PDB file of C-alpha atoms in Angstrom:
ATOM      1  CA  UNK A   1      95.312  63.941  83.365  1.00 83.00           C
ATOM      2  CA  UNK A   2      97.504  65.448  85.938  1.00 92.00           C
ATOM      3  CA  UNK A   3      97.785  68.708  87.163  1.00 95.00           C
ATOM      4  CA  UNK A   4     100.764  69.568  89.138  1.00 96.00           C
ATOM      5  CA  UNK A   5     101.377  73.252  91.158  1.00 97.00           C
ATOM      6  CA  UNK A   6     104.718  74.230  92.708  1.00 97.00           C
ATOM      7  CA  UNK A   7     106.860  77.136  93.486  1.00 97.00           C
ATOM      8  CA  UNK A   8     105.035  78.549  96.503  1.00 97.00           C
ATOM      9  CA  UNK A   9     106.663  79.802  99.282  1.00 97.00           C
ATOM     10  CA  UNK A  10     107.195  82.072 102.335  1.00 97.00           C
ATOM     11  CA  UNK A  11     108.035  85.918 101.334  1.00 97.00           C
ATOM     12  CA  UNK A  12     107.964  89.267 102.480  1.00 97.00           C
ATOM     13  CA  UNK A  13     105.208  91.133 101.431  1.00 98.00           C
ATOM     14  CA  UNK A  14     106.590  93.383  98.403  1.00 98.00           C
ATOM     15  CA  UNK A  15     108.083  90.249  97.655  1.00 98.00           C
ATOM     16  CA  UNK A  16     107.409  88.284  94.112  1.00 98.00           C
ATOM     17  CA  UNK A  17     106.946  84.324  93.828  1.00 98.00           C
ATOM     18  CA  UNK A  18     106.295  82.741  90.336  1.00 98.00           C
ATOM     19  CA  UNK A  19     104.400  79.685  91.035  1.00 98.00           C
ATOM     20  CA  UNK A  20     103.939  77.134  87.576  1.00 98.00           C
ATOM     21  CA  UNK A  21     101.576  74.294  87.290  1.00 97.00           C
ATOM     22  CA  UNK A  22     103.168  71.961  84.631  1.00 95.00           C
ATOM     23  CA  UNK A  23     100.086  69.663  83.153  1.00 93.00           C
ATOM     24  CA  UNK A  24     100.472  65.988  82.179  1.00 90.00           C
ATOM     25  CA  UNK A  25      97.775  63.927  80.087  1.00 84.00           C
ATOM     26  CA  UNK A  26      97.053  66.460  77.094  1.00 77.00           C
ATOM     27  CA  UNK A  27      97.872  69.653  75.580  1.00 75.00           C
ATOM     28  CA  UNK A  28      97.333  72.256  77.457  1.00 68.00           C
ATOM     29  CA  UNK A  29      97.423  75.140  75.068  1.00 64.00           C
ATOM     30  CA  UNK A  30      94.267  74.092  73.350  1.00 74.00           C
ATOM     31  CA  UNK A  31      92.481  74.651  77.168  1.00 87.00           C
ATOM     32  CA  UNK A  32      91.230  77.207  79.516  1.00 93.00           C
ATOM     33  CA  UNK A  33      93.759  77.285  82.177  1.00 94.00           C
ATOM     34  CA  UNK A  34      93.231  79.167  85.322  1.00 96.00           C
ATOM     35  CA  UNK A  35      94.593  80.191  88.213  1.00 98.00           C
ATOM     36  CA  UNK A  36      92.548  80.378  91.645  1.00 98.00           C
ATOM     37  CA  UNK A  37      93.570  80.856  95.551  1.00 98.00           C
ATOM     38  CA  UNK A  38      91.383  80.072  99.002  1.00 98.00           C
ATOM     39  CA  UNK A  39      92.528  81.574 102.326  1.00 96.00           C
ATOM     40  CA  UNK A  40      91.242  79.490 105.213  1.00 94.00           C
ATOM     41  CA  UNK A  41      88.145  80.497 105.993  1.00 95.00           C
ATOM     42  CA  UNK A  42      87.658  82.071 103.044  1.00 96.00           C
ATOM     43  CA  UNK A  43      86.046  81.430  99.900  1.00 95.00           C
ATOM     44  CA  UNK A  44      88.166  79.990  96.797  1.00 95.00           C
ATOM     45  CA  UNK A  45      88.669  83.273  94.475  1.00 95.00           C
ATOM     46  CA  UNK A  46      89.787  82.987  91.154  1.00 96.00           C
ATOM     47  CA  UNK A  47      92.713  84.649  90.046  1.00 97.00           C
ATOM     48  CA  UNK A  48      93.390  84.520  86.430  1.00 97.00           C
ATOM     49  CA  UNK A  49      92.385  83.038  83.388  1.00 96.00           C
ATOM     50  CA  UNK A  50      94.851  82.254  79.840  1.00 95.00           C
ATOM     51  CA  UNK A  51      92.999  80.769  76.876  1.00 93.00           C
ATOM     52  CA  UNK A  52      94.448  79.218  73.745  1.00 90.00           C
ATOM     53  CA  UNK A  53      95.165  82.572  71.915  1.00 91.00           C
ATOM     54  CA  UNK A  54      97.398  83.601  75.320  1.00 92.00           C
ATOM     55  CA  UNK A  55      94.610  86.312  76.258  1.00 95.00           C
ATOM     56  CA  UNK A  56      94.709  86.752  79.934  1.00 96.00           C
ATOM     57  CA  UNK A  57      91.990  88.319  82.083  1.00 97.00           C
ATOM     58  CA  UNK A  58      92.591  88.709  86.152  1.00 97.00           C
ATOM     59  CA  UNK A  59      90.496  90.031  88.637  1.00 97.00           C
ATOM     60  CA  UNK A  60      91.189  93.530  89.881  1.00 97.00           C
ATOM     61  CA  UNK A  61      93.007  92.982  92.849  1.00 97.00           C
ATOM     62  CA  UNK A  62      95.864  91.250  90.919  1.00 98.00           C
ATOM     63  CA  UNK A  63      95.765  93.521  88.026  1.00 98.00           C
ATOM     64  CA  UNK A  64      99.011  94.773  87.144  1.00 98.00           C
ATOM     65  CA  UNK A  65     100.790  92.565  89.772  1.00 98.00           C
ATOM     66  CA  UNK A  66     100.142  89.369  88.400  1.00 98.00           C
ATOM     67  CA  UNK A  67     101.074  87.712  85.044  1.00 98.00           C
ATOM     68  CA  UNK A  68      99.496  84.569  83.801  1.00 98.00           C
ATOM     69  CA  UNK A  69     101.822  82.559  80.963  1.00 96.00           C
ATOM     70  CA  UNK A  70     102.260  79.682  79.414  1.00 93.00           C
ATOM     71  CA  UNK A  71     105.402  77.599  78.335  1.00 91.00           C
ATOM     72  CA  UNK A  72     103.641  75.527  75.406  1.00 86.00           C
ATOM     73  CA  UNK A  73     107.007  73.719  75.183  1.00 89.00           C
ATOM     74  CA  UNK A  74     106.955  72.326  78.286  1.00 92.00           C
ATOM     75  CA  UNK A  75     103.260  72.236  78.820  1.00 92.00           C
ATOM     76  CA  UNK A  76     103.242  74.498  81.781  1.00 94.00           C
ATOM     77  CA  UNK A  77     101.034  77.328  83.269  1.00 95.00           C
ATOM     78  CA  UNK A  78     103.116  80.386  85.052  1.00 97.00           C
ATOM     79  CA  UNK A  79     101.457  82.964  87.574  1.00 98.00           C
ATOM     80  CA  UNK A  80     103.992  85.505  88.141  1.00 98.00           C
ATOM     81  CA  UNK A  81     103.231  87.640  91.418  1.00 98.00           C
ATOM     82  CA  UNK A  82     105.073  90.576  92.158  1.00 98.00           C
ATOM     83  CA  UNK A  83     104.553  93.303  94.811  1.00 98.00           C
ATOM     84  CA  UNK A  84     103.016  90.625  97.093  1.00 98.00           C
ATOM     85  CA  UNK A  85     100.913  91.849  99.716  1.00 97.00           C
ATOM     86  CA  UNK A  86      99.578  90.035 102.747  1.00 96.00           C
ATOM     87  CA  UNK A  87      95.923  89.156 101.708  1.00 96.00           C
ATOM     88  CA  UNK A  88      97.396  87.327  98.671  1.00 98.00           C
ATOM     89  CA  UNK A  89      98.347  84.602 100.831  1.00 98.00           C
ATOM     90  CA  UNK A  90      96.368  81.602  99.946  1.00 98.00           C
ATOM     91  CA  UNK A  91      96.410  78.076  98.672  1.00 98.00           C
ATOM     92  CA  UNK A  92      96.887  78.237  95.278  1.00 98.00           C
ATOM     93  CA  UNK A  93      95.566  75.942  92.745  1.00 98.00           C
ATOM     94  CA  UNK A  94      95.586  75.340  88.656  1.00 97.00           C
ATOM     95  CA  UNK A  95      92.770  74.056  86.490  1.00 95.00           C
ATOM     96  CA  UNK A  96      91.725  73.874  83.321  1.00 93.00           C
ATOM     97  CA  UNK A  97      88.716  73.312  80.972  1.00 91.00           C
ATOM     98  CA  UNK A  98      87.232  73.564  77.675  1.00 87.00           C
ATOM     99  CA  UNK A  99      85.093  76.953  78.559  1.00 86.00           C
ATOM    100  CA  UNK A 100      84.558  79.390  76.089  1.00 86.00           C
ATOM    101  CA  UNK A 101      85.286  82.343  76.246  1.00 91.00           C
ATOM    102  CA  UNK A 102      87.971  81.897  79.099  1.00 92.00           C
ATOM    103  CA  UNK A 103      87.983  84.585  80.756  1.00 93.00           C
ATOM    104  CA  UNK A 104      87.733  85.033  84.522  1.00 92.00           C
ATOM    105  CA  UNK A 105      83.933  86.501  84.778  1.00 90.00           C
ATOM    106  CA  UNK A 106      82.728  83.739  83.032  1.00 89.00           C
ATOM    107  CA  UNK A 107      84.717  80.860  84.327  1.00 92.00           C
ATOM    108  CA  UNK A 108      84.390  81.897  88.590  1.00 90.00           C
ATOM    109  CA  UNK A 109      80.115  81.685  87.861  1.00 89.00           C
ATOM    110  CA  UNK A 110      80.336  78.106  87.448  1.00 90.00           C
ATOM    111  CA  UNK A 111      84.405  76.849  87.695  1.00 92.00           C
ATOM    112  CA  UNK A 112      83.494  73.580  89.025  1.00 91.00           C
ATOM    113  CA  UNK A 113      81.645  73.197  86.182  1.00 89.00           C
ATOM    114  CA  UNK A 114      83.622  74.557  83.034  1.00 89.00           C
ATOM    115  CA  UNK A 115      86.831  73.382  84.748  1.00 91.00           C
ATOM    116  CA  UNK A 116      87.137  69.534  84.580  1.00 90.00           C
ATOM    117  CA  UNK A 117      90.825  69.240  86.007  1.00 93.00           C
ATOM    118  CA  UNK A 118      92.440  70.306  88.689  1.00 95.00           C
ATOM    119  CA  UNK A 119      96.098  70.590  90.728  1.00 97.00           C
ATOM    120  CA  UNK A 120      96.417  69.852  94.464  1.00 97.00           C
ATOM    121  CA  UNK A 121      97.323  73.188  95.140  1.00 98.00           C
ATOM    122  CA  UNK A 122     100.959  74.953  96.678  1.00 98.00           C
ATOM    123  CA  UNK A 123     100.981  77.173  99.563  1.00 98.00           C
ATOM    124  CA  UNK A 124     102.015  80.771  99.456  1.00 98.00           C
ATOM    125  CA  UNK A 125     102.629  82.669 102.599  1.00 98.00           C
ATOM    126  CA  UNK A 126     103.120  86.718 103.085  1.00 97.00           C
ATOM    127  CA  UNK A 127     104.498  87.787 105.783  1.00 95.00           C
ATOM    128  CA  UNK A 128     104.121  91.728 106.389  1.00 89.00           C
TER     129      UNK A 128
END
């Protein structure tokens, strides 16, 4: 199983990236896939969630900004980030897990736990 994040960048803040995490080993739309980001010196914060049905939850800081999707085709997980601003800069990393109900309350208690795979991360920079 092989998780594998890319499209980060350097932007302006305002500025929209979409970063994808394309998933090798299994089908990922039968999983809990998730999005998460750590700053440096800063706790790892999850982002979004997608579950098999294509519900998405975020947390509120990304709400309305962000877009979780998934290409089921090509087995890949999308975060689309528009209206960037500078605190969204982070490391940002893909998982995924069999944890019912996915949604991003439940999954950031324990996502170590309910999240058995995850992507080496890609780097996204905001420059304001």
């Amino acid at each position: 199983v092989q998780l594998v994040e890319c499209g980060g960048g350097s932007v302006q803040a305002g500025g929209s990236l979409t970063l994808s995490c394309v998933v090798a080993g299994y089908t990922a739309t039968r999983h809990c896939m998730a999005w998460f980001r750590q700053a440096p010196g800063q706790e790892r914060e999850e982002v979004a969630t997608i579950d098999s049905d294509d519900v998405a939850t975020y947390i509120e800081s990304v709400k309305g900004r962000f877009t979780v999707s998934r290409d089921n085709a090509k087995n890949t997980l999308y975060l689309e980030m528009n209206s960037l601003k500078p605190e969204d800069g982070a490391m940002y990393y893909c998982a995924s897990g069999s944890v019912s109900p996915c949604d991003v309350l439940v999954v950031a208690a324990h996502p170590d736990q309910v999240l058995q795979d995850w992507g080496k991360g890609t780097q996204v920079t905001i420059s304001s």
